[in-house]
PDB file of C-alpha atoms in Angstrom:
ATOM      1  CA  UNK A  46     105.361  69.890 120.109  1.00 48.00           C
ATOM      2  CA  UNK A  47     105.474  66.183 118.884  1.00 52.00           C
ATOM      3  CA  UNK A  48     107.485  65.261 115.638  1.00 48.00           C
ATOM      4  CA  UNK A  49     104.315  64.258 113.800  1.00 55.00           C
ATOM      5  CA  UNK A  50     102.702  67.676 114.831  1.00 64.00           C
ATOM      6  CA  UNK A  51     105.768  69.628 113.481  1.00 68.00           C
ATOM      7  CA  UNK A  52     106.142  67.611 110.268  1.00 72.00           C
ATOM      8  CA  UNK A  53     102.214  68.433 109.640  1.00 74.00           C
ATOM      9  CA  UNK A  54     102.875  72.009 110.386  1.00 79.00           C
ATOM     10  CA  UNK A  55     105.946  72.020 107.949  1.00 86.00           C
ATOM     11  CA  UNK A  56     103.656  70.762 105.334  1.00 86.00           C
ATOM     12  CA  UNK A  57     101.000  73.115 105.927  1.00 86.00           C
ATOM     13  CA  UNK A  58     103.335  75.982 105.664  1.00 90.00           C
ATOM     14  CA  UNK A  59     104.746  74.792 102.516  1.00 91.00           C
ATOM     15  CA  UNK A  60     101.125  74.307 100.942  1.00 91.00           C
ATOM     16  CA  UNK A  61     100.238  77.785 102.086  1.00 94.00           C
ATOM     17  CA  UNK A  62     103.652  79.536 100.893  1.00 95.00           C
ATOM     18  CA  UNK A  63     103.119  78.025  97.343  1.00 94.00           C
ATOM     19  CA  UNK A  64      99.644  79.619  96.943  1.00 95.00           C
ATOM     20  CA  UNK A  65     100.590  82.807  98.859  1.00 97.00           C
ATOM     21  CA  UNK A  66     101.117  85.168  95.828  1.00 96.00           C
ATOM     22  CA  UNK A  67      97.619  83.801  94.264  1.00 97.00           C
ATOM     23  CA  UNK A  68      96.003  84.414  97.701  1.00 98.00           C
ATOM     24  CA  UNK A  69      97.335  88.054  97.896  1.00 98.00           C
ATOM     25  CA  UNK A  70      96.353  88.439  94.133  1.00 97.00           C
ATOM     26  CA  UNK A  71      92.687  87.617  94.840  1.00 98.00           C
ATOM     27  CA  UNK A  72      92.374  89.730  97.821  1.00 98.00           C
ATOM     28  CA  UNK A  73      94.240  92.738  96.385  1.00 98.00           C
ATOM     29  CA  UNK A  74      92.055  92.699  93.399  1.00 97.00           C
ATOM     30  CA  UNK A  75      88.825  92.435  95.294  1.00 96.00           C
ATOM     31  CA  UNK A  76      89.895  95.366  97.798  1.00 96.00           C
ATOM     32  CA  UNK A  77      92.368  97.527  95.827  1.00 95.00           C
ATOM     33  CA  UNK A  78      94.256  97.745  98.982  1.00 95.00           C
ATOM     34  CA  UNK A  79      97.630  96.132  99.808  1.00 95.00           C
ATOM     35  CA  UNK A  80      97.274  96.737 103.600  1.00 94.00           C
ATOM     36  CA  UNK A  81      93.697  95.084 103.588  1.00 95.00           C
ATOM     37  CA  UNK A  82      94.878  92.258 101.081  1.00 97.00           C
ATOM     38  CA  UNK A  83      97.991  91.401 103.580  1.00 97.00           C
ATOM     39  CA  UNK A  84      95.418  91.516 106.379  1.00 97.00           C
ATOM     40  CA  UNK A  85      93.349  88.877 104.525  1.00 98.00           C
ATOM     41  CA  UNK A  86      96.216  86.673 103.690  1.00 98.00           C
ATOM     42  CA  UNK A  87      97.385  86.411 107.321  1.00 97.00           C
ATOM     43  CA  UNK A  88      93.794  85.770 108.434  1.00 97.00           C
ATOM     44  CA  UNK A  89      93.649  82.862 105.937  1.00 97.00           C
ATOM     45  CA  UNK A  90      97.056  81.553 107.116  1.00 96.00           C
ATOM     46  CA  UNK A  91      95.603  81.596 110.892  1.00 95.00           C
ATOM     47  CA  UNK A  92      92.461  79.536 109.824  1.00 93.00           C
ATOM     48  CA  UNK A  93      94.720  77.202 107.777  1.00 91.00           C
ATOM     49  CA  UNK A  94      96.718  76.427 110.812  1.00 89.00           C
ATOM     50  CA  UNK A  95      93.523  75.869 112.939  1.00 86.00           C
ATOM     51  CA  UNK A  96      91.674  73.567 110.121  1.00 83.00           C
ATOM     52  CA  UNK A  97      91.649  69.933 110.270  1.00 83.00           C
ATOM     53  CA  UNK A  98      93.621  69.523 107.243  1.00 80.00           C
ATOM     54  CA  UNK A  99      93.174  65.781 106.988  1.00 80.00           C
ATOM     55  CA  UNK A 100      89.625  66.497 105.506  1.00 83.00           C
ATOM     56  CA  UNK A 101      91.013  68.978 102.865  1.00 81.00           C
ATOM     57  CA  UNK A 102      91.335  67.225  99.567  1.00 83.00           C
ATOM     58  CA  UNK A 103      92.662  70.392  97.699  1.00 90.00           C
ATOM     59  CA  UNK A 104      94.853  72.885  99.675  1.00 90.00           C
ATOM     60  CA  UNK A 105      95.106  75.436  96.808  1.00 92.00           C
ATOM     61  CA  UNK A 106      91.233  75.426  96.369  1.00 92.00           C
ATOM     62  CA  UNK A 107      90.558  75.518 100.165  1.00 93.00           C
ATOM     63  CA  UNK A 108      92.864  78.468 100.834  1.00 96.00           C
ATOM     64  CA  UNK A 109      91.683  80.319  97.737  1.00 96.00           C
ATOM     65  CA  UNK A 110      88.024  79.681  98.837  1.00 96.00           C
ATOM     66  CA  UNK A 111      88.707  81.154 102.381  1.00 96.00           C
ATOM     67  CA  UNK A 112      90.552  84.094 100.909  1.00 98.00           C
ATOM     68  CA  UNK A 113      87.756  84.939  98.608  1.00 98.00           C
ATOM     69  CA  UNK A 114      85.057  84.872 101.451  1.00 97.00           C
ATOM     70  CA  UNK A 115      86.999  86.892 103.855  1.00 97.00           C
ATOM     71  CA  UNK A 116      87.734  89.538 101.024  1.00 97.00           C
ATOM     72  CA  UNK A 117      84.006  89.734 100.252  1.00 96.00           C
ATOM     73  CA  UNK A 118      83.253  90.253 104.005  1.00 95.00           C
ATOM     74  CA  UNK A 119      85.813  92.958 104.229  1.00 95.00           C
ATOM     75  CA  UNK A 120      84.750  94.644 100.817  1.00 93.00           C
ATOM     76  CA  UNK A 121      81.223  95.214 102.279  1.00 87.00           C
ATOM     77  CA  UNK A 122      82.398  97.183 105.191  1.00 83.00           C
ATOM     78  CA  UNK A 123      85.504  98.744 103.135  1.00 72.00           C
ATOM     79  CA  UNK A 124      82.721 100.362 100.601  1.00 68.00           C
ATOM     80  CA  UNK A 125      81.213 102.249 103.606  1.00 65.00           C
ATOM     81  CA  UNK A 126      84.587 103.517 104.802  1.00 68.00           C
ATOM     82  CA  UNK A 127      85.280 104.699 101.208  1.00 66.00           C
ATOM     83  CA  UNK A 128      82.254 106.872 101.183  1.00 65.00           C
ATOM     84  CA  UNK A 129      83.821 108.907 104.019  1.00 64.00           C
ATOM     85  CA  UNK A 130      87.103 109.044 102.295  1.00 72.00           C
ATOM     86  CA  UNK A 131      88.544 112.576 101.994  1.00 77.00           C
ATOM     87  CA  UNK A 132      88.285 113.412  98.241  1.00 83.00           C
ATOM     88  CA  UNK A 133      88.219 110.711  95.539  1.00 90.00           C
ATOM     89  CA  UNK A 134      89.652 107.284  96.510  1.00 92.00           C
ATOM     90  CA  UNK A 135      92.002 105.271  94.197  1.00 95.00           C
ATOM     91  CA  UNK A 136      93.113 101.835  94.395  1.00 96.00           C
ATOM     92  CA  UNK A 137      96.414 101.564  96.285  1.00 96.00           C
ATOM     93  CA  UNK A 138      99.272 101.000  93.551  1.00 97.00           C
ATOM     94  CA  UNK A 139     101.510  97.898  93.456  1.00 96.00           C
ATOM     95  CA  UNK A 140     104.907  97.549  91.759  1.00 95.00           C
ATOM     96  CA  UNK A 141     104.359  94.648  89.264  1.00 95.00           C
ATOM     97  CA  UNK A 142     107.994  94.497  88.087  1.00 91.00           C
ATOM     98  CA  UNK A 143     108.893  91.299  89.975  1.00 88.00           C
ATOM     99  CA  UNK A 144     105.429  89.686  89.280  1.00 92.00           C
ATOM    100  CA  UNK A 145     103.628  91.190  86.195  1.00 93.00           C
ATOM    101  CA  UNK A 146     100.528  89.096  86.735  1.00 95.00           C
ATOM    102  CA  UNK A 147     100.539  89.399  90.505  1.00 94.00           C
ATOM    103  CA  UNK A 148      99.953  85.623  91.225  1.00 94.00           C
ATOM    104  CA  UNK A 149      97.426  85.225  88.669  1.00 95.00           C
ATOM    105  CA  UNK A 150      96.837  83.202  85.415  1.00 91.00           C
ATOM    106  CA  UNK A 151      96.895  86.419  83.532  1.00 91.00           C
ATOM    107  CA  UNK A 152      97.163  90.158  84.413  1.00 93.00           C
ATOM    108  CA  UNK A 153      93.398  90.911  84.093  1.00 93.00           C
ATOM    109  CA  UNK A 154      91.641  92.998  86.826  1.00 95.00           C
ATOM    110  CA  UNK A 155      94.961  94.647  87.792  1.00 95.00           C
ATOM    111  CA  UNK A 156      95.183  97.931  86.021  1.00 95.00           C
ATOM    112  CA  UNK A 157      94.354 100.914  88.210  1.00 95.00           C
ATOM    113  CA  UNK A 158      91.570 102.224  86.095  1.00 94.00           C
ATOM    114  CA  UNK A 159      89.884  98.707  86.032  1.00 95.00           C
ATOM    115  CA  UNK A 160      90.271  98.356  89.947  1.00 95.00           C
ATOM    116  CA  UNK A 161      88.477 101.618  90.287  1.00 94.00           C
ATOM    117  CA  UNK A 162      85.616 100.509  88.068  1.00 94.00           C
ATOM    118  CA  UNK A 163      85.366  97.253  89.825  1.00 94.00           C
ATOM    119  CA  UNK A 164      84.581  99.385  92.986  1.00 92.00           C
ATOM    120  CA  UNK A 165      81.144 100.125  91.208  1.00 92.00           C
ATOM    121  CA  UNK A 166      80.391  96.130  91.389  1.00 94.00           C
ATOM    122  CA  UNK A 167      79.058  94.527  94.563  1.00 94.00           C
ATOM    123  CA  UNK A 168      81.497  92.310  96.415  1.00 96.00           C
ATOM    124  CA  UNK A 169      80.137  89.046  95.188  1.00 97.00           C
ATOM    125  CA  UNK A 170      80.052  90.425  91.481  1.00 97.00           C
ATOM    126  CA  UNK A 171      83.670  91.492  91.809  1.00 97.00           C
ATOM    127  CA  UNK A 172      84.649  88.261  93.309  1.00 97.00           C
ATOM    128  CA  UNK A 173      83.076  86.214  90.735  1.00 98.00           C
ATOM    129  CA  UNK A 174      84.885  88.403  87.893  1.00 98.00           C
ATOM    130  CA  UNK A 175      88.214  88.359  89.538  1.00 98.00           C
ATOM    131  CA  UNK A 176      88.138  84.549  90.016  1.00 98.00           C
ATOM    132  CA  UNK A 177      87.037  83.937  86.480  1.00 97.00           C
ATOM    133  CA  UNK A 178      88.983  86.680  84.297  1.00 96.00           C
ATOM    134  CA  UNK A 179      92.230  86.868  86.306  1.00 97.00           C
ATOM    135  CA  UNK A 180      92.470  83.324  87.725  1.00 97.00           C
ATOM    136  CA  UNK A 181      90.675  81.184  85.071  1.00 96.00           C
ATOM    137  CA  UNK A 182      88.652  79.245  87.854  1.00 97.00           C
ATOM    138  CA  UNK A 183      85.827  77.015  86.154  1.00 97.00           C
ATOM    139  CA  UNK A 184      82.444  78.266  86.649  1.00 98.00           C
ATOM    140  CA  UNK A 185      81.355  75.207  88.975  1.00 97.00           C
ATOM    141  CA  UNK A 186      84.425  75.765  91.176  1.00 97.00           C
ATOM    142  CA  UNK A 187      83.527  79.497  91.631  1.00 98.00           C
ATOM    143  CA  UNK A 188      80.146  78.421  92.375  1.00 98.00           C
ATOM    144  CA  UNK A 189      81.224  76.254  95.331  1.00 96.00           C
ATOM    145  CA  UNK A 190      83.602  79.161  96.291  1.00 96.00           C
ATOM    146  CA  UNK A 191      80.850  81.596  96.503  1.00 97.00           C
ATOM    147  CA  UNK A 192      78.192  79.229  97.717  1.00 96.00           C
ATOM    148  CA  UNK A 193      75.855  80.046  94.996  1.00 97.00           C
ATOM    149  CA  UNK A 194      74.701  78.119  91.698  1.00 97.00           C
ATOM    150  CA  UNK A 195      76.689  77.634  88.677  1.00 97.00           C
ATOM    151  CA  UNK A 196      73.857  79.612  86.607  1.00 98.00           C
ATOM    152  CA  UNK A 197      73.987  82.541  88.878  1.00 98.00           C
ATOM    153  CA  UNK A 198      77.948  82.564  88.811  1.00 98.00           C
ATOM    154  CA  UNK A 199      77.663  82.844  85.153  1.00 98.00           C
ATOM    155  CA  UNK A 200      75.263  85.630  85.346  1.00 98.00           C
ATOM    156  CA  UNK A 201      77.413  87.404  87.934  1.00 98.00           C
ATOM    157  CA  UNK A 202      80.440  87.217  85.586  1.00 98.00           C
ATOM    158  CA  UNK A 203      78.498  88.224  82.447  1.00 97.00           C
ATOM    159  CA  UNK A 204      76.908  91.101  84.216  1.00 96.00           C
ATOM    160  CA  UNK A 205      80.353  92.359  85.489  1.00 96.00           C
ATOM    161  CA  UNK A 206      81.876  92.094  82.034  1.00 95.00           C
ATOM    162  CA  UNK A 207      78.967  94.185  80.491  1.00 95.00           C
ATOM    163  CA  UNK A 208      79.408  96.973  82.990  1.00 94.00           C
ATOM    164  CA  UNK A 209      83.171  97.113  82.489  1.00 93.00           C
ATOM    165  CA  UNK A 210      82.823  97.162  78.773  1.00 91.00           C
ATOM    166  CA  UNK A 211      80.240 100.043  79.034  1.00 91.00           C
ATOM    167  CA  UNK A 212      82.629 102.247  81.001  1.00 89.00           C
ATOM    168  CA  UNK A 213      86.010 101.307  79.513  1.00 88.00           C
ATOM    169  CA  UNK A 214      87.031 101.790  76.016  1.00 89.00           C
ATOM    170  CA  UNK A 215      89.643  99.289  74.170  1.00 88.00           C
ATOM    171  CA  UNK A 216      93.096 100.153  75.427  1.00 88.00           C
ATOM    172  CA  UNK A 217      96.006 100.890  73.251  1.00 93.00           C
ATOM    173  CA  UNK A 218      99.235  98.864  72.971  1.00 94.00           C
ATOM    174  CA  UNK A 219     101.809  99.360  75.633  1.00 93.00           C
ATOM    175  CA  UNK A 220     104.266 101.282  73.250  1.00 96.00           C
ATOM    176  CA  UNK A 221     101.238 103.775  72.421  1.00 96.00           C
ATOM    177  CA  UNK A 222     100.357 103.947  76.254  1.00 97.00           C
ATOM    178  CA  UNK A 223     103.960 104.934  77.166  1.00 97.00           C
ATOM    179  CA  UNK A 224     103.984 107.597  74.301  1.00 97.00           C
ATOM    180  CA  UNK A 225     100.749 109.174  75.482  1.00 98.00           C
ATOM    181  CA  UNK A 226     101.946 109.276  78.872  1.00 98.00           C
ATOM    182  CA  UNK A 227     105.145 110.862  77.959  1.00 98.00           C
ATOM    183  CA  UNK A 228     103.481 113.456  75.678  1.00 98.00           C
ATOM    184  CA  UNK A 229     101.117 114.359  78.698  1.00 98.00           C
ATOM    185  CA  UNK A 230     103.710 114.484  81.080  1.00 98.00           C
ATOM    186  CA  UNK A 231     105.793 116.934  79.261  1.00 97.00           C
ATOM    187  CA  UNK A 232     102.721 119.194  78.338  1.00 97.00           C
ATOM    188  CA  UNK A 233     101.506 119.106  81.909  1.00 97.00           C
ATOM    189  CA  UNK A 234     105.057 120.318  83.109  1.00 97.00           C
ATOM    190  CA  UNK A 235     104.929 122.995  80.366  1.00 96.00           C
ATOM    191  CA  UNK A 236     101.292 123.827  81.281  1.00 95.00           C
ATOM    192  CA  UNK A 237     100.790 123.514  77.335  1.00 97.00           C
ATOM    193  CA  UNK A 238      97.076 123.804  76.923  1.00 97.00           C
ATOM    194  CA  UNK A 239      97.050 123.171  73.091  1.00 97.00           C
ATOM    195  CA  UNK A 240      98.965 119.760  73.695  1.00 97.00           C
ATOM    196  CA  UNK A 241      96.972 118.816  76.813  1.00 97.00           C
ATOM    197  CA  UNK A 242      93.734 119.317  74.768  1.00 96.00           C
ATOM    198  CA  UNK A 243      95.086 117.430  71.908  1.00 97.00           C
ATOM    199  CA  UNK A 244      96.102 114.162  74.001  1.00 98.00           C
ATOM    200  CA  UNK A 245      92.974 114.389  76.576  1.00 98.00           C
ATOM    201  CA  UNK A 246      89.504 112.878  75.259  1.00 97.00           C
ATOM    202  CA  UNK A 247      86.418 115.003  75.525  1.00 97.00           C
ATOM    203  CA  UNK A 248      85.100 113.532  78.538  1.00 97.00           C
ATOM    204  CA  UNK A 249      88.481 112.731  80.406  1.00 98.00           C
ATOM    205  CA  UNK A 250      88.379 112.587  84.361  1.00 97.00           C
ATOM    206  CA  UNK A 251      91.443 113.451  86.506  1.00 97.00           C
ATOM    207  CA  UNK A 252      91.265 111.794  89.925  1.00 96.00           C
ATOM    208  CA  UNK A 253      93.488 112.933  92.944  1.00 95.00           C
ATOM    209  CA  UNK A 254      93.550 110.572  96.011  1.00 95.00           C
ATOM    210  CA  UNK A 255      95.416 113.125  98.523  1.00 91.00           C
ATOM    211  CA  UNK A 256      93.907 111.518 101.745  1.00 80.00           C
ATOM    212  CA  UNK A 257      93.658 114.961 102.962  1.00 76.00           C
ATOM    213  CA  UNK A 258      96.789 116.246 101.648  1.00 77.00           C
ATOM    214  CA  UNK A 259      96.827 120.098 101.285  1.00 71.00           C
ATOM    215  CA  UNK A 260      96.308 121.162  97.645  1.00 71.00           C
ATOM    216  CA  UNK A 261      95.258 117.942  96.368  1.00 79.00           C
ATOM    217  CA  UNK A 262      91.834 118.289  94.544  1.00 83.00           C
ATOM    218  CA  UNK A 263      89.071 116.896  96.344  1.00 87.00           C
ATOM    219  CA  UNK A 264      86.656 116.400  93.745  1.00 92.00           C
ATOM    220  CA  UNK A 265      87.253 114.787  90.233  1.00 95.00           C
ATOM    221  CA  UNK A 266      88.078 117.299  87.500  1.00 96.00           C
ATOM    222  CA  UNK A 267      85.827 116.492  84.482  1.00 97.00           C
ATOM    223  CA  UNK A 268      86.271 117.394  80.742  1.00 97.00           C
ATOM    224  CA  UNK A 269      88.982 118.254  78.480  1.00 97.00           C
ATOM    225  CA  UNK A 270      88.744 122.061  79.019  1.00 97.00           C
ATOM    226  CA  UNK A 271      88.544 121.778  82.815  1.00 97.00           C
ATOM    227  CA  UNK A 272      91.330 119.332  83.203  1.00 97.00           C
ATOM    228  CA  UNK A 273      93.721 121.172  80.822  1.00 97.00           C
ATOM    229  CA  UNK A 274      93.088 124.308  82.449  1.00 96.00           C
ATOM    230  CA  UNK A 275      93.545 122.626  85.986  1.00 95.00           C
ATOM    231  CA  UNK A 276      96.832 121.110  84.896  1.00 96.00           C
ATOM    232  CA  UNK A 277      98.129 124.259  83.375  1.00 95.00           C
ATOM    233  CA  UNK A 278      97.222 126.254  86.631  1.00 94.00           C
ATOM    234  CA  UNK A 279      98.927 124.240  89.025  1.00 90.00           C
ATOM    235  CA  UNK A 280     102.068 123.460  86.670  1.00 95.00           C
ATOM    236  CA  UNK A 281     104.185 126.384  88.132  1.00 95.00           C
ATOM    237  CA  UNK A 282     103.761 125.464  91.643  1.00 92.00           C
ATOM    238  CA  UNK A 283     103.868 121.771  91.421  1.00 94.00           C
ATOM    239  CA  UNK A 284     106.580 120.587  88.776  1.00 96.00           C
ATOM    240  CA  UNK A 285     109.648 123.055  89.619  1.00 95.00           C
ATOM    241  CA  UNK A 286     112.222 121.387  91.880  1.00 93.00           C
ATOM    242  CA  UNK A 287     110.656 117.883  91.384  1.00 96.00           C
ATOM    243  CA  UNK A 288     112.428 114.627  90.359  1.00 97.00           C
ATOM    244  CA  UNK A 289     110.758 112.060  87.943  1.00 98.00           C
ATOM    245  CA  UNK A 290     111.286 108.480  88.068  1.00 97.00           C
ATOM    246  CA  UNK A 291     109.682 105.992  85.471  1.00 97.00           C
ATOM    247  CA  UNK A 292     108.245 103.146  87.166  1.00 97.00           C
ATOM    248  CA  UNK A 293     105.770 100.418  86.746  1.00 96.00           C
ATOM    249  CA  UNK A 294     102.599 100.207  88.716  1.00 97.00           C
ATOM    250  CA  UNK A 295      99.877  97.540  88.298  1.00 96.00           C
ATOM    251  CA  UNK A 296     101.402  96.397  84.837  1.00 94.00           C
ATOM    252  CA  UNK A 297     101.584  99.845  83.356  1.00 95.00           C
ATOM    253  CA  UNK A 298     104.085 102.511  83.067  1.00 96.00           C
ATOM    254  CA  UNK A 299     103.788 105.333  85.635  1.00 97.00           C
ATOM    255  CA  UNK A 300     105.904 108.396  86.968  1.00 98.00           C
ATOM    256  CA  UNK A 301     106.913 108.508  90.493  1.00 98.00           C
ATOM    257  CA  UNK A 302     107.067 112.429  91.353  1.00 98.00           C
ATOM    258  CA  UNK A 303     109.404 113.155  94.329  1.00 97.00           C
ATOM    259  CA  UNK A 304     110.639 116.507  95.923  1.00 95.00           C
ATOM    260  CA  UNK A 305     113.457 116.932  98.141  1.00 93.00           C
ATOM    261  CA  UNK A 306     114.029 113.049  98.170  1.00 92.00           C
ATOM    262  CA  UNK A 307     110.187 112.571  99.408  1.00 94.00           C
ATOM    263  CA  UNK A 308     107.521 110.903  96.948  1.00 96.00           C
ATOM    264  CA  UNK A 309     104.727 113.458  96.524  1.00 95.00           C
ATOM    265  CA  UNK A 310     102.804 111.722  93.647  1.00 96.00           C
ATOM    266  CA  UNK A 311     102.322 108.787  91.606  1.00 98.00           C
ATOM    267  CA  UNK A 312     101.052 109.609  88.075  1.00 98.00           C
ATOM    268  CA  UNK A 313      99.277 106.967  85.732  1.00 98.00           C
ATOM    269  CA  UNK A 314      97.001 107.245  82.948  1.00 98.00           C
ATOM    270  CA  UNK A 315      94.245 105.103  81.296  1.00 97.00           C
ATOM    271  CA  UNK A 316      94.326 105.480  77.558  1.00 97.00           C
ATOM    272  CA  UNK A 317      92.409 104.467  74.449  1.00 96.00           C
ATOM    273  CA  UNK A 318      92.499 105.017  70.595  1.00 95.00           C
ATOM    274  CA  UNK A 319      90.614 108.373  71.326  1.00 96.00           C
ATOM    275  CA  UNK A 320      93.586 109.591  73.791  1.00 97.00           C
ATOM    276  CA  UNK A 321      93.859 109.774  77.595  1.00 98.00           C
ATOM    277  CA  UNK A 322      90.558 108.716  79.211  1.00 97.00           C
ATOM    278  CA  UNK A 323      91.653 108.999  82.771  1.00 97.00           C
ATOM    279  CA  UNK A 324      94.403 110.751  84.897  1.00 98.00           C
ATOM    280  CA  UNK A 325      95.210 109.309  88.366  1.00 97.00           C
ATOM    281  CA  UNK A 326      97.325 111.090  90.718  1.00 97.00           C
ATOM    282  CA  UNK A 327      97.948 109.032  93.792  1.00 97.00           C
ATOM    283  CA  UNK A 328      99.161 111.394  96.608  1.00 95.00           C
ATOM    284  CA  UNK A 329      97.991 109.887  99.554  1.00 94.00           C
ATOM    285  CA  UNK A 330     101.245 109.608 101.838  1.00 93.00           C
ATOM    286  CA  UNK A 331     100.258 106.063 103.258  1.00 93.00           C
ATOM    287  CA  UNK A 332      99.759 104.657  99.797  1.00 95.00           C
ATOM    288  CA  UNK A 333     102.888 106.299  98.464  1.00 96.00           C
ATOM    289  CA  UNK A 334     105.153 105.199 101.271  1.00 94.00           C
ATOM    290  CA  UNK A 335     104.136 101.511 100.808  1.00 94.00           C
ATOM    291  CA  UNK A 336     104.617 101.590  97.034  1.00 96.00           C
ATOM    292  CA  UNK A 337     107.925 103.286  97.308  1.00 96.00           C
ATOM    293  CA  UNK A 338     109.143 100.741 100.022  1.00 94.00           C
ATOM    294  CA  UNK A 339     108.117  97.976  97.610  1.00 91.00           C
ATOM    295  CA  UNK A 340     110.149  99.536  95.037  1.00 89.00           C
ATOM    296  CA  UNK A 341     113.154  99.663  97.258  1.00 81.00           C
ATOM    297  CA  UNK A 342     112.752  96.240  98.712  1.00 73.00           C
TER     298      UNK A 342
END
């Protein structure tokens, strides 16, 4: 390799590494999967290496565009794969303690419940929403990235906002969220039906992503009465001899449940002024293993 080529590659590497957290943040929000997001970032790096970079005026914008388009393509096939997923599919949790905004301008479209709702958008709507709400890209730039008009980009973002507002109530403060989680956890451990019914909303939904794990519910449990009774019924079998660790996942407090030194579940909740709206149990061994590894890194 000639000296000039080596210098050019060094510069390309520096440019890429400077924006890598943002690229991962874009891909992760669009796919809800750490593994898929890392694959997208790796693919973007390979394309960046093979690009005639003398023609690139803004490396950050160029790389974000590549990443967004790759993620859109993968999201189209990922939706089909998730339809055959055993039981409910939940986004793969990430440890945000080191990077609370996960490479973004602001920590938007990062909460597990929001990522779950974003799955209801088509990939282009999701990309437009993420690029605008989390990364604050201007509409003309998003239009270029998505190869559409500025007017259509505004419509995509507006439509996505409306869909999310229709399905998600205003969240409570972080302190109130923490209190609700702790009250719920204690009641779930005790199988206390009265407290569970007090803290859960009437139309609460409990999702368990078990990836085929034995004993994990393969359908969402819906409604205060059903969720309360479900939690009370499995409390004697699930909670004894478990260890609990308070952690952070996707910008919110969560509970890592282990047994015999092995993680068995990550518990998180979505809250509003009404109470707990969604209960999310990630029991999928692969997702848990990657999350725990990131905690211990």
